[in-house]
Amino acid sequence: MTPTATILLLGSGELGKEFVISCQRLGCRVIACDAYADAPAMQVADAAEVFDMLDGAKLRAVVEKHRPDHIVPEIEAIRTEMLVELEREGWQVVPTAKATRLTMNRDAIRDLAAGELGLVTSPYRYAESFEELRQAAGAVGYPLVVKPVMSSSGKGQSTVRGEDELEAAWRYACAGMRGDRQRVIAEGFVDFDYEITLLTVRAADGVHFCAPIGHRQEGGDYRESWQPAAMAEAALDKAQAMAARVVDALGGHGLFGVEFFVKGEEVIFSELSPRPHDTGMVTLVSQNLSEFDLHARAILGLPIPPLNARPSASAVLLAEAHEEDFAIEGLAEAMAAPPGSHVDVRLFGKPVTRPGRRMGVALASAPGAGTERAREIAVAAASKLRIRTGD
Ligand code: AMP
């Protein structure tokens, strides 16, 4: 059979793995790429390529070898200038090369959202030296959050309560930077009531929204998410309007994870991913079509049906140490679902553990009982999973 489409997936983590499965269900052929062999998405893909995706020449060679219909970035650490060049030559980058280039850098997406589109964000300044950071802090005021402009999963990010903590934050940010730009964003700390991810699908038949996903972060990385998050209608309207504006500005087809802080009816844009979002793993049990199914449908030009969510939650399993010889135990206990609920587990199949590395996720839905109960069940299920080491 001729595949529906050939897809080159750049980044092969747990989100990529689910995306590969969604694409294959629709008859696609997927080539999964990453810097290491046997990455989660490679375990289910049709073919794999192991190379450094920050190397533009290698990226081009892999594209020319496989001649994909769609190039789908799953991570940020990709030579995005090469994606821009490839797109100009007629290759199709999802959602667009511009979206991958702008969202790779916190300053670029902030300039678009706050500067060009006028969305509400926290006050912010950029700094390229400690002296500039001091001036930035003076303008923004304390408390503030310092983040490298190129980083993810909370790396190099810290909250600064006063001037005496500023130098440590600068050093921490410099140590956590990715790429070659020594630049940080200093933004006002938002004392939010809660934060949400609004999964937004830009498809051939228009812009669609999933129910808002609430989440809890620790150290800049997500621990729990739940859907639907309770939210005042006026706040949801504002978030949807902002999300539509930003995805329309980025263009293309695909699913975006748009993040907001919410305080009362005030909605503050934080950042976005032009691809499925880790907090959106909850959609594997909450929706008939997961965020991965929706990304695949949008990319392939297929229709998006009305999106509803049953009360559900996810809770992550994190590793504590570096191990190559390990097993994950406790699946049966984790899956012992209380009456009226449904529990599932995804183990990502990462070959090595590292401190703080996400190894799996527990998923729970509790249709009759509500989102709070689903959270309790997901957290209890995740707590039953254990990483047993060889010694
Ligand atoms: P980010 O990598 O920018 O998504 O930040 C990770 C997490 O840190 C967010 O989901 C928030 O929980 C927290 N955070 C980031 N920026 C701020 C801020 N300006 N005010 C309060 N919390 C923040």
mmCIF file of C-alpha atoms and ligand atoms in Angstrom:
data_model
loop_
_atom_site.group_PDB
_atom_site.id
_atom_site.type_symbol
_atom_site.label_atom_id
_atom_site.label_comp_id
_atom_site.label_asym_id
_atom_site.label_seq_id
_atom_site.Cartn_x
_atom_site.Cartn_y
_atom_site.Cartn_z
ATOM 1 C CA MET A 1 0.000 0.000 0.000
ATOM 2 C CA THR A 2 1.177 3.526 -0.724
ATOM 3 C CA PRO A 3 1.176 5.304 2.646
ATOM 4 C CA THR A 4 -1.365 8.087 3.266
ATOM 5 C CA ALA A 5 1.695 10.270 3.879
ATOM 6 C CA THR A 6 5.368 9.907 4.792
ATOM 7 C CA ILE A 7 6.224 11.743 7.981
ATOM 8 C CA LEU A 8 9.684 12.664 9.255
ATOM 9 C CA LEU A 9 9.452 13.075 13.013
ATOM 10 C CA LEU A 10 12.243 15.209 14.517
ATOM 11 C CA GLY A 11 12.478 14.157 18.164
ATOM 12 C CA SER A 12 11.456 10.727 19.433
ATOM 13 C CA GLY A 13 10.333 11.129 23.032
ATOM 14 C CA GLU A 14 7.115 9.960 24.676
ATOM 15 C CA LEU A 15 4.996 12.549 22.874
ATOM 16 C CA GLY A 16 6.493 11.460 19.566
ATOM 17 C CA LYS A 17 5.755 7.825 20.362
ATOM 18 C CA GLU A 18 2.028 8.469 20.770
ATOM 19 C CA PHE A 19 2.062 10.665 17.662
ATOM 20 C CA VAL A 20 3.628 7.854 15.613
ATOM 21 C CA ILE A 21 0.882 5.475 16.724
ATOM 22 C CA SER A 22 -1.804 8.032 15.800
ATOM 23 C CA CYS A 23 -0.248 8.509 12.331
ATOM 24 C CA GLN A 24 0.103 4.812 11.682
ATOM 25 C CA ARG A 25 -3.554 4.257 12.490
ATOM 26 C CA LEU A 26 -4.268 6.570 9.555
ATOM 27 C CA GLY A 27 -1.987 4.668 7.192
ATOM 28 C CA CYS A 28 1.100 6.879 7.388
ATOM 29 C CA ARG A 29 4.730 5.815 7.258
ATOM 30 C CA VAL A 30 6.847 7.474 9.962
ATOM 31 C CA ILE A 31 10.613 7.880 10.205
ATOM 32 C CA ALA A 32 11.588 8.779 13.780
ATOM 33 C CA CYS A 33 14.763 10.797 14.436
ATOM 34 C CA ASP A 34 16.714 11.605 17.570
ATOM 35 C CA ALA A 35 20.268 11.889 18.871
ATOM 36 C CA TYR A 36 20.182 8.451 20.504
ATOM 37 C CA ALA A 37 19.130 4.982 19.371
ATOM 38 C CA ASP A 38 16.064 3.139 20.639
ATOM 39 C CA ALA A 39 14.293 6.347 21.705
ATOM 40 C CA PRO A 40 10.580 5.889 22.593
ATOM 41 C CA ALA A 41 9.117 6.893 19.185
ATOM 42 C CA MET A 42 11.697 4.788 17.317
ATOM 43 C CA GLN A 43 10.314 1.696 19.058
ATOM 44 C CA VAL A 44 7.041 2.048 17.131
ATOM 45 C CA ALA A 45 8.131 3.861 13.937
ATOM 46 C CA ASP A 46 8.690 2.319 10.482
ATOM 47 C CA ALA A 47 12.297 3.505 10.376
ATOM 48 C CA ALA A 48 14.726 5.500 12.513
ATOM 49 C CA GLU A 49 17.617 7.916 11.972
ATOM 50 C CA VAL A 50 20.061 8.723 14.755
ATOM 51 C CA PHE A 51 21.835 12.074 14.316
ATOM 52 C CA ASP A 52 22.311 15.501 15.883
ATOM 53 C CA MET A 53 19.306 17.540 14.723
ATOM 54 C CA LEU A 54 21.173 20.774 15.469
ATOM 55 C CA ASP A 55 23.453 19.869 12.556
ATOM 56 C CA GLY A 56 21.811 21.520 9.527
ATOM 57 C CA ALA A 57 23.707 19.546 6.879
ATOM 58 C CA LYS A 58 22.728 16.216 8.448
ATOM 59 C CA LEU A 59 19.134 17.362 8.771
ATOM 60 C CA ARG A 60 19.028 18.213 5.065
ATOM 61 C CA ALA A 61 20.592 14.867 4.118
ATOM 62 C CA VAL A 62 17.931 12.952 6.092
ATOM 63 C CA VAL A 63 15.109 14.995 4.498
ATOM 64 C CA GLU A 64 16.496 14.384 1.000
ATOM 65 C CA LYS A 65 16.906 10.678 1.709
ATOM 66 C CA HIS A 66 13.334 10.078 2.917
ATOM 67 C CA ARG A 67 11.529 12.818 0.927
ATOM 68 C CA PRO A 68 8.719 13.193 3.525
ATOM 69 C CA ASP A 69 5.365 14.811 2.831
ATOM 70 C CA HIS A 70 5.527 16.408 6.296
ATOM 71 C CA ILE A 71 8.465 17.300 8.550
ATOM 72 C CA VAL A 72 7.149 17.258 12.122
ATOM 73 C CA PRO A 73 9.353 18.688 14.896
ATOM 74 C CA GLU A 74 8.692 17.167 18.309
ATOM 75 C CA ILE A 75 11.339 19.068 20.257
ATOM 76 C CA GLU A 76 12.869 22.543 20.225
ATOM 77 C CA ALA A 77 16.556 21.660 19.823
ATOM 78 C CA ILE A 78 16.574 21.524 16.012
ATOM 79 C CA ARG A 79 18.526 23.643 13.507
ATOM 80 C CA THR A 80 15.448 25.733 12.727
ATOM 81 C CA GLU A 81 17.308 27.921 10.176
ATOM 82 C CA MET A 82 17.569 24.758 8.065
ATOM 83 C CA LEU A 83 13.818 24.172 8.442
ATOM 84 C CA VAL A 84 13.246 27.699 7.108
ATOM 85 C CA GLU A 85 15.519 26.945 4.140
ATOM 86 C CA LEU A 86 13.835 23.586 3.447
ATOM 87 C CA GLU A 87 10.381 25.160 3.631
ATOM 88 C CA ARG A 88 11.453 27.773 1.091
ATOM 89 C CA GLU A 89 12.406 24.920 -1.252
ATOM 90 C CA GLY A 90 8.918 23.451 -0.963
ATOM 91 C CA TRP A 91 9.249 20.934 1.904
ATOM 92 C CA GLN A 92 6.336 21.061 4.318
ATOM 93 C CA VAL A 93 7.279 21.892 7.919
ATOM 94 C CA VAL A 94 4.615 21.431 10.633
ATOM 95 C CA PRO A 95 2.988 23.722 11.461
ATOM 96 C CA THR A 96 5.380 26.189 9.749
ATOM 97 C CA ALA A 97 9.123 26.803 9.887
ATOM 98 C CA LYS A 98 8.352 30.242 11.334
ATOM 99 C CA ALA A 99 6.454 28.676 14.252
ATOM 100 C CA THR A 100 9.335 26.330 15.096
ATOM 101 C CA ARG A 101 11.881 29.155 14.829
ATOM 102 C CA LEU A 102 9.930 31.617 16.985
ATOM 103 C CA THR A 103 8.951 29.170 19.722
ATOM 104 C CA MET A 104 12.492 27.871 20.109
ATOM 105 C CA ASN A 105 13.397 31.196 21.722
ATOM 106 C CA ARG A 106 11.414 32.705 24.566
ATOM 107 C CA ASP A 107 12.319 36.214 23.397
ATOM 108 C CA ALA A 108 11.103 35.650 19.832
ATOM 109 C CA ILE A 109 7.690 34.298 20.834
ATOM 110 C CA ARG A 110 7.327 36.974 23.540
ATOM 111 C CA ASP A 111 8.110 39.716 21.009
ATOM 112 C CA LEU A 112 5.400 38.304 18.740
ATOM 113 C CA ALA A 113 2.766 37.768 21.457
ATOM 114 C CA ALA A 114 3.283 40.912 23.535
ATOM 115 C CA GLY A 115 4.846 43.202 20.959
ATOM 116 C CA GLU A 116 3.162 42.459 17.650
ATOM 117 C CA LEU A 117 -0.158 40.941 18.779
ATOM 118 C CA GLY A 118 -0.582 42.959 21.983
ATOM 119 C CA LEU A 119 -1.523 39.940 24.141
ATOM 120 C CA VAL A 120 -1.443 40.381 27.913
ATOM 121 C CA THR A 121 1.811 38.953 29.365
ATOM 122 C CA SER A 122 3.761 39.501 32.576
ATOM 123 C CA PRO A 123 6.060 42.571 32.425
ATOM 124 C CA TYR A 124 9.491 41.552 31.122
ATOM 125 C CA ARG A 125 12.959 42.672 30.046
ATOM 126 C CA TYR A 126 15.861 40.829 28.421
ATOM 127 C CA ALA A 127 19.460 40.811 29.701
ATOM 128 C CA GLU A 128 22.758 39.633 28.251
ATOM 129 C CA SER A 129 24.988 40.343 31.265
ATOM 130 C CA PHE A 130 24.610 40.499 35.022
ATOM 131 C CA GLU A 131 24.667 44.285 34.882
ATOM 132 C CA GLU A 132 21.815 44.262 32.372
ATOM 133 C CA LEU A 133 19.916 41.827 34.559
ATOM 134 C CA ARG A 134 20.206 44.271 37.473
ATOM 135 C CA GLN A 135 18.741 47.012 35.328
ATOM 136 C CA ALA A 136 16.022 44.640 34.093
ATOM 137 C CA ALA A 137 15.136 43.718 37.691
ATOM 138 C CA GLY A 138 14.896 47.406 38.537
ATOM 139 C CA ALA A 139 12.406 47.922 35.728
ATOM 140 C CA VAL A 140 10.301 44.778 36.321
ATOM 141 C CA GLY A 141 10.407 44.763 40.138
ATOM 142 C CA TYR A 142 10.516 41.818 42.596
ATOM 143 C CA PRO A 143 9.618 38.999 42.788
ATOM 144 C CA LEU A 144 10.641 38.019 39.287
ATOM 145 C CA VAL A 145 11.407 34.867 37.336
ATOM 146 C CA VAL A 146 14.704 34.573 35.428
ATOM 147 C CA LYS A 147 14.832 32.111 32.507
ATOM 148 C CA PRO A 148 17.377 31.519 29.750
ATOM 149 C CA VAL A 149 15.744 32.484 26.433
ATOM 150 C CA MET A 150 16.762 29.070 25.099
ATOM 151 C CA SER A 151 15.866 26.302 27.529
ATOM 152 C CA SER A 152 13.023 23.960 28.317
ATOM 153 C CA SER A 153 11.531 21.978 31.212
ATOM 154 C CA GLY A 154 12.479 24.669 33.708
ATOM 155 C CA LYS A 155 16.229 24.338 33.084
ATOM 156 C CA GLY A 156 18.120 27.370 34.388
ATOM 157 C CA GLN A 157 14.887 28.932 35.653
ATOM 158 C CA SER A 158 14.576 30.480 39.116
ATOM 159 C CA THR A 159 12.401 32.860 41.091
ATOM 160 C CA VAL A 160 14.172 35.862 42.604
ATOM 161 C CA ARG A 161 12.687 37.541 45.670
ATOM 162 C CA GLY A 162 15.237 40.320 46.134
ATOM 163 C CA GLU A 163 18.486 41.793 44.832
ATOM 164 C CA ASP A 164 20.632 39.497 47.009
ATOM 165 C CA GLU A 165 19.375 36.471 45.034
ATOM 166 C CA LEU A 166 19.954 37.979 41.608
ATOM 167 C CA GLU A 167 23.542 36.913 41.007
ATOM 168 C CA ALA A 168 22.794 33.272 41.861
ATOM 169 C CA ALA A 169 19.864 33.369 39.399
ATOM 170 C CA TRP A 170 22.149 34.781 36.677
ATOM 171 C CA ARG A 171 24.730 32.038 37.231
ATOM 172 C CA TYR A 172 22.040 29.344 37.348
ATOM 173 C CA ALA A 173 20.514 30.608 34.087
ATOM 174 C CA CYS A 174 23.918 30.695 32.352
ATOM 175 C CA ALA A 175 24.553 27.087 33.419
ATOM 176 C CA GLY A 176 21.111 25.947 32.143
ATOM 177 C CA MET A 177 21.275 27.642 28.744
ATOM 178 C CA ARG A 178 21.014 25.742 25.513
ATOM 179 C CA GLY A 179 22.513 27.110 22.325
ATOM 180 C CA ASP A 180 25.050 29.852 21.964
ATOM 181 C CA ARG A 181 23.156 32.915 23.118
ATOM 182 C CA GLN A 182 23.839 34.151 26.647
ATOM 183 C CA ARG A 183 20.502 35.870 27.070
ATOM 184 C CA VAL A 184 17.819 35.692 29.750
ATOM 185 C CA ILE A 185 14.290 36.948 30.131
ATOM 186 C CA ALA A 186 13.434 38.512 33.495
ATOM 187 C CA GLU A 187 9.675 38.517 33.910
ATOM 188 C CA GLY A 188 7.400 39.605 36.703
ATOM 189 C CA PHE A 189 6.286 36.733 38.961
ATOM 190 C CA VAL A 190 2.586 36.127 38.372
ATOM 191 C CA ASP A 191 0.723 35.262 41.540
ATOM 192 C CA PHE A 192 -1.800 33.210 39.573
ATOM 193 C CA ASP A 193 -4.823 31.321 40.913
ATOM 194 C CA TYR A 194 -4.077 28.524 38.453
ATOM 195 C CA GLU A 195 -2.420 27.878 35.101
ATOM 196 C CA ILE A 196 -3.796 26.108 32.058
ATOM 197 C CA THR A 197 -2.781 24.658 28.739
ATOM 198 C CA LEU A 198 -5.302 25.361 26.013
ATOM 199 C CA LEU A 199 -4.801 22.780 23.271
ATOM 200 C CA THR A 200 -5.664 24.620 20.071
ATOM 201 C CA VAL A 201 -6.019 22.876 16.731
ATOM 202 C CA ARG A 202 -5.469 24.835 13.528
ATOM 203 C CA ALA A 203 -6.938 22.651 10.793
ATOM 204 C CA ALA A 204 -8.326 22.863 7.265
ATOM 205 C CA ASP A 205 -11.809 23.364 8.743
ATOM 206 C CA GLY A 206 -10.813 26.157 11.141
ATOM 207 C CA VAL A 207 -9.524 26.651 14.693
ATOM 208 C CA HIS A 208 -10.765 24.280 17.413
ATOM 209 C CA PHE A 209 -10.185 24.162 21.179
ATOM 210 C CA CYS A 210 -9.969 21.296 23.633
ATOM 211 C CA ALA A 211 -11.346 21.841 27.129
ATOM 212 C CA PRO A 212 -8.726 23.651 29.267
ATOM 213 C CA ILE A 213 -6.121 21.497 31.008
ATOM 214 C CA GLY A 214 -5.030 22.476 34.511
ATOM 215 C CA HIS A 215 -1.558 21.493 35.678
ATOM 216 C CA ARG A 216 0.856 21.599 38.583
ATOM 217 C CA GLN A 217 4.517 22.287 37.991
ATOM 218 C CA GLU A 218 7.500 21.743 40.236
ATOM 219 C CA GLY A 219 10.887 23.127 39.321
ATOM 220 C CA GLY A 220 9.455 24.196 35.959
ATOM 221 C CA ASP A 221 8.408 20.654 35.007
ATOM 222 C CA TYR A 222 4.900 19.225 35.047
ATOM 223 C CA ARG A 223 3.861 16.701 37.700
ATOM 224 C CA GLU A 224 0.086 16.466 37.297
ATOM 225 C CA SER A 225 -2.474 17.631 34.773
ATOM 226 C CA TRP A 226 -6.249 17.453 34.676
ATOM 227 C CA GLN A 227 -9.071 18.173 32.254
ATOM 228 C CA PRO A 228 -11.491 19.888 32.116
ATOM 229 C CA ALA A 229 -10.036 22.551 34.423
ATOM 230 C CA ALA A 230 -12.783 24.577 36.098
ATOM 231 C CA MET A 231 -12.660 28.055 34.608
ATOM 232 C CA ALA A 232 -14.924 31.100 34.495
ATOM 233 C CA GLU A 233 -16.528 31.456 31.077
ATOM 234 C CA ALA A 234 -15.245 34.998 30.638
ATOM 235 C CA ALA A 235 -11.675 33.833 31.320
ATOM 236 C CA LEU A 236 -12.019 30.926 28.885
ATOM 237 C CA ASP A 237 -13.336 33.274 26.199
ATOM 238 C CA LYS A 238 -10.294 35.512 26.644
ATOM 239 C CA ALA A 239 -7.883 32.577 26.526
ATOM 240 C CA GLN A 240 -9.500 31.204 23.362
ATOM 241 C CA ALA A 241 -9.393 34.587 21.656
ATOM 242 C CA MET A 242 -5.690 34.996 22.498
ATOM 243 C CA ALA A 243 -4.856 31.440 21.419
ATOM 244 C CA ALA A 244 -6.635 31.922 18.077
ATOM 245 C CA ARG A 245 -4.688 35.120 17.424
ATOM 246 C CA VAL A 246 -1.317 33.584 18.163
ATOM 247 C CA VAL A 247 -1.865 30.360 16.176
ATOM 248 C CA ASP A 248 -3.193 32.358 13.227
ATOM 249 C CA ALA A 249 -0.049 34.493 13.346
ATOM 250 C CA LEU A 250 2.129 31.354 13.290
ATOM 251 C CA GLY A 251 0.068 29.693 10.549
ATOM 252 C CA GLY A 252 0.042 26.147 9.184
ATOM 253 C CA HIS A 253 -1.906 23.125 10.367
ATOM 254 C CA GLY A 254 -1.379 21.229 13.601
ATOM 255 C CA LEU A 255 -2.109 21.221 17.316
ATOM 256 C CA PHE A 256 -0.592 23.871 19.600
ATOM 257 C CA GLY A 257 -0.275 23.873 23.414
ATOM 258 C CA VAL A 258 -0.978 27.458 24.468
ATOM 259 C CA GLU A 259 -0.153 28.206 28.113
ATOM 260 C CA PHE A 260 -1.852 30.813 30.279
ATOM 261 C CA PHE A 261 -1.803 32.015 33.876
ATOM 262 C CA VAL A 262 -5.239 32.864 35.266
ATOM 263 C CA LYS A 263 -6.005 35.227 38.129
ATOM 264 C CA GLY A 264 -9.699 35.829 38.615
ATOM 265 C CA GLU A 265 -10.923 36.842 35.181
ATOM 266 C CA GLU A 266 -7.495 38.096 34.162
ATOM 267 C CA VAL A 267 -5.771 35.824 31.640
ATOM 268 C CA ILE A 268 -2.034 36.177 31.016
ATOM 269 C CA PHE A 269 -0.310 34.546 28.046
ATOM 270 C CA SER A 270 2.802 32.615 29.081
ATOM 271 C CA GLU A 271 4.171 30.638 26.125
ATOM 272 C CA LEU A 272 3.260 27.990 23.575
ATOM 273 C CA SER A 273 4.419 24.819 21.852
ATOM 274 C CA PRO A 274 3.593 24.381 18.143
ATOM 275 C CA ARG A 275 3.017 20.667 18.810
ATOM 276 C CA PRO A 276 1.422 18.363 21.411
ATOM 277 C CA HIS A 277 2.178 19.412 24.980
ATOM 278 C CA ASP A 278 3.314 17.184 27.839
ATOM 279 C CA THR A 279 0.417 18.296 30.071
ATOM 280 C CA GLY A 280 -1.872 17.132 27.234
ATOM 281 C CA MET A 281 -1.033 13.462 27.837
ATOM 282 C CA VAL A 282 -4.237 13.465 29.873
ATOM 283 C CA THR A 283 -6.137 13.532 26.552
ATOM 284 C CA LEU A 284 -5.107 9.880 26.071
ATOM 285 C CA VAL A 285 -7.982 9.069 28.447
ATOM 286 C CA SER A 286 -10.098 12.219 28.548
ATOM 287 C CA GLN A 287 -10.997 12.647 24.876
ATOM 288 C CA ASN A 288 -12.142 10.366 22.062
ATOM 289 C CA LEU A 289 -9.322 11.838 19.996
ATOM 290 C CA SER A 290 -6.091 12.502 21.922
ATOM 291 C CA GLU A 291 -3.897 15.537 21.257
ATOM 292 C CA PHE A 292 -1.746 13.201 19.118
ATOM 293 C CA ASP A 293 -4.720 12.081 17.021
ATOM 294 C CA LEU A 294 -5.717 15.714 16.569
ATOM 295 C CA HIS A 295 -2.199 16.756 15.519
ATOM 296 C CA ALA A 296 -2.185 13.940 12.925
ATOM 297 C CA ARG A 297 -5.655 14.829 11.631
ATOM 298 C CA ALA A 298 -4.800 18.516 11.283
ATOM 299 C CA ILE A 299 -1.530 17.772 9.473
ATOM 300 C CA LEU A 300 -3.266 15.416 7.037
ATOM 301 C CA GLY A 301 -6.023 17.936 6.268
ATOM 302 C CA LEU A 302 -8.735 15.804 7.915
ATOM 303 C CA PRO A 303 -11.838 17.160 9.698
ATOM 304 C CA ILE A 304 -11.871 17.832 13.451
ATOM 305 C CA PRO A 305 -15.111 16.784 15.209
ATOM 306 C CA PRO A 306 -16.567 18.578 18.274
ATOM 307 C CA LEU A 307 -14.157 18.091 21.194
ATOM 308 C CA ASN A 308 -15.393 17.070 24.631
ATOM 309 C CA ALA A 309 -13.514 15.880 27.700
ATOM 310 C CA ARG A 310 -14.612 13.532 30.491
ATOM 311 C CA PRO A 311 -13.121 14.361 33.912
ATOM 312 C CA SER A 312 -9.589 12.936 33.825
ATOM 313 C CA ALA A 313 -6.069 13.420 35.118
ATOM 314 C CA SER A 314 -2.448 12.408 34.595
ATOM 315 C CA ALA A 315 0.427 12.065 37.091
ATOM 316 C CA VAL A 316 4.036 11.441 36.097
ATOM 317 C CA LEU A 317 6.587 8.854 37.159
ATOM 318 C CA LEU A 318 10.026 10.445 37.555
ATOM 319 C CA ALA A 319 13.376 8.699 37.947
ATOM 320 C CA GLU A 320 15.681 9.623 40.816
ATOM 321 C CA ALA A 321 19.088 8.443 39.635
ATOM 322 C CA HIS A 322 21.102 7.471 36.596
ATOM 323 C CA GLU A 323 20.532 3.776 35.847
ATOM 324 C CA GLU A 324 20.876 1.575 32.789
ATOM 325 C CA ASP A 325 19.882 -1.631 34.498
ATOM 326 C CA PHE A 326 16.373 -1.117 35.835
ATOM 327 C CA ALA A 327 12.768 -2.293 35.647
ATOM 328 C CA ILE A 328 9.490 -0.538 36.324
ATOM 329 C CA GLU A 329 7.256 -2.423 38.735
ATOM 330 C CA GLY A 330 3.847 -2.012 40.282
ATOM 331 C CA LEU A 331 1.760 -1.942 37.093
ATOM 332 C CA ALA A 332 -0.938 -4.233 38.489
ATOM 333 C CA GLU A 333 -1.295 -2.209 41.713
ATOM 334 C CA ALA A 334 -1.333 1.043 39.743
ATOM 335 C CA MET A 335 -4.085 -0.224 37.469
ATOM 336 C CA ALA A 336 -6.378 -1.398 40.270
ATOM 337 C CA ALA A 337 -8.987 1.275 39.498
ATOM 338 C CA PRO A 338 -11.525 2.274 42.187
ATOM 339 C CA PRO A 339 -15.148 1.569 41.175
ATOM 340 C CA GLY A 340 -16.491 3.981 38.578
ATOM 341 C CA SER A 341 -13.046 5.018 37.381
ATOM 342 C CA HIS A 342 -10.692 3.967 34.621
ATOM 343 C CA VAL A 343 -6.918 3.805 35.097
ATOM 344 C CA ASP A 344 -4.242 3.291 32.481
ATOM 345 C CA VAL A 345 -0.465 3.608 32.417
ATOM 346 C CA ARG A 346 1.997 4.537 29.694
ATOM 347 C CA LEU A 347 5.608 3.439 30.129
ATOM 348 C CA PHE A 348 7.770 5.329 27.679
ATOM 349 C CA GLY A 349 10.498 2.711 27.212
ATOM 350 C CA LYS A 350 13.428 5.119 27.692
ATOM 351 C CA PRO A 351 16.567 3.006 27.820
ATOM 352 C CA VAL A 352 18.267 4.965 30.642
ATOM 353 C CA THR A 353 17.016 6.778 33.755
ATOM 354 C CA ARG A 354 18.394 10.118 34.950
ATOM 355 C CA PRO A 355 17.453 12.223 37.987
ATOM 356 C CA GLY A 356 14.121 13.883 37.218
ATOM 357 C CA ARG A 357 13.662 12.095 33.871
ATOM 358 C CA ARG A 358 10.040 11.275 33.034
ATOM 359 C CA MET A 359 9.710 7.514 32.594
ATOM 360 C CA GLY A 360 5.965 7.007 32.504
ATOM 361 C CA VAL A 361 2.596 8.477 33.310
ATOM 362 C CA ALA A 362 -0.518 7.254 35.131
ATOM 363 C CA LEU A 363 -3.827 8.251 33.544
ATOM 364 C CA ALA A 364 -7.221 8.203 35.226
ATOM 365 C CA SER A 365 -10.743 9.169 34.301
ATOM 366 C CA ALA A 366 -13.672 9.365 36.693
ATOM 367 C CA PRO A 367 -16.679 10.348 34.567
ATOM 368 C CA GLY A 368 -19.278 10.391 37.345
ATOM 369 C CA ALA A 369 -17.063 11.751 40.101
ATOM 370 C CA GLY A 370 -15.299 14.737 38.559
ATOM 371 C CA THR A 371 -11.852 16.084 37.863
ATOM 372 C CA GLU A 372 -10.715 16.394 41.506
ATOM 373 C CA ARG A 373 -11.418 12.721 42.098
ATOM 374 C CA ALA A 374 -9.615 11.814 38.846
ATOM 375 C CA ARG A 375 -6.564 13.713 40.154
ATOM 376 C CA GLU A 376 -6.556 11.734 43.390
ATOM 377 C CA ILE A 377 -6.818 8.459 41.469
ATOM 378 C CA ALA A 378 -4.033 9.369 39.009
ATOM 379 C CA VAL A 379 -1.675 10.453 41.795
ATOM 380 C CA ALA A 380 -2.397 7.280 43.789
ATOM 381 C CA ALA A 381 -1.791 5.155 40.668
ATOM 382 C CA ALA A 382 1.531 6.882 39.883
ATOM 383 C CA SER A 383 2.660 6.359 43.485
ATOM 384 C CA LYS A 384 2.315 2.573 42.983
ATOM 385 C CA LEU A 385 4.854 2.592 40.134
ATOM 386 C CA ARG A 386 8.434 1.960 41.237
ATOM 387 C CA ILE A 387 11.755 1.932 39.444
ATOM 388 C CA ARG A 388 13.705 -1.113 40.644
ATOM 389 C CA THR A 389 17.415 -1.022 39.933
ATOM 390 C CA GLY A 390 19.773 -3.892 39.228
ATOM 391 C CA ASP A 391 21.671 -3.682 42.546
HETATM 392 P P1 AMP B 1 7.844 27.869 31.515
HETATM 393 O O1 AMP B 1 9.033 27.010 31.164
HETATM 394 O O2 AMP B 1 8.031 29.304 31.132
HETATM 395 O O3 AMP B 1 6.546 27.287 31.027
HETATM 396 O O4 AMP B 1 7.749 27.854 33.104
HETATM 397 C C1 AMP B 1 7.490 26.667 33.797
HETATM 398 C C2 AMP B 1 6.582 26.930 34.982
HETATM 399 O O5 AMP B 1 7.184 27.868 35.886
HETATM 400 C C3 AMP B 1 5.250 27.547 34.602
HETATM 401 O O6 AMP B 1 4.336 26.575 34.171
HETATM 402 C C4 AMP B 1 4.850 28.186 35.936
HETATM 403 O O7 AMP B 1 4.355 27.237 36.862
HETATM 404 C C5 AMP B 1 6.183 28.712 36.455
HETATM 405 N N1 AMP B 1 6.387 30.101 35.978
HETATM 406 C C6 AMP B 1 7.035 30.479 34.873
HETATM 407 N N2 AMP B 1 7.010 31.806 34.696
HETATM 408 C C7 AMP B 1 6.324 32.326 35.747
HETATM 409 C C8 AMP B 1 5.948 33.645 36.162
HETATM 410 N N3 AMP B 1 6.285 34.727 35.459
HETATM 411 N N4 AMP B 1 5.240 33.752 37.284
HETATM 412 C C9 AMP B 1 4.896 32.676 38.020
HETATM 413 N N5 AMP B 1 5.227 31.419 37.691
HETATM 414 C C10 AMP B 1 5.932 31.219 36.580
#
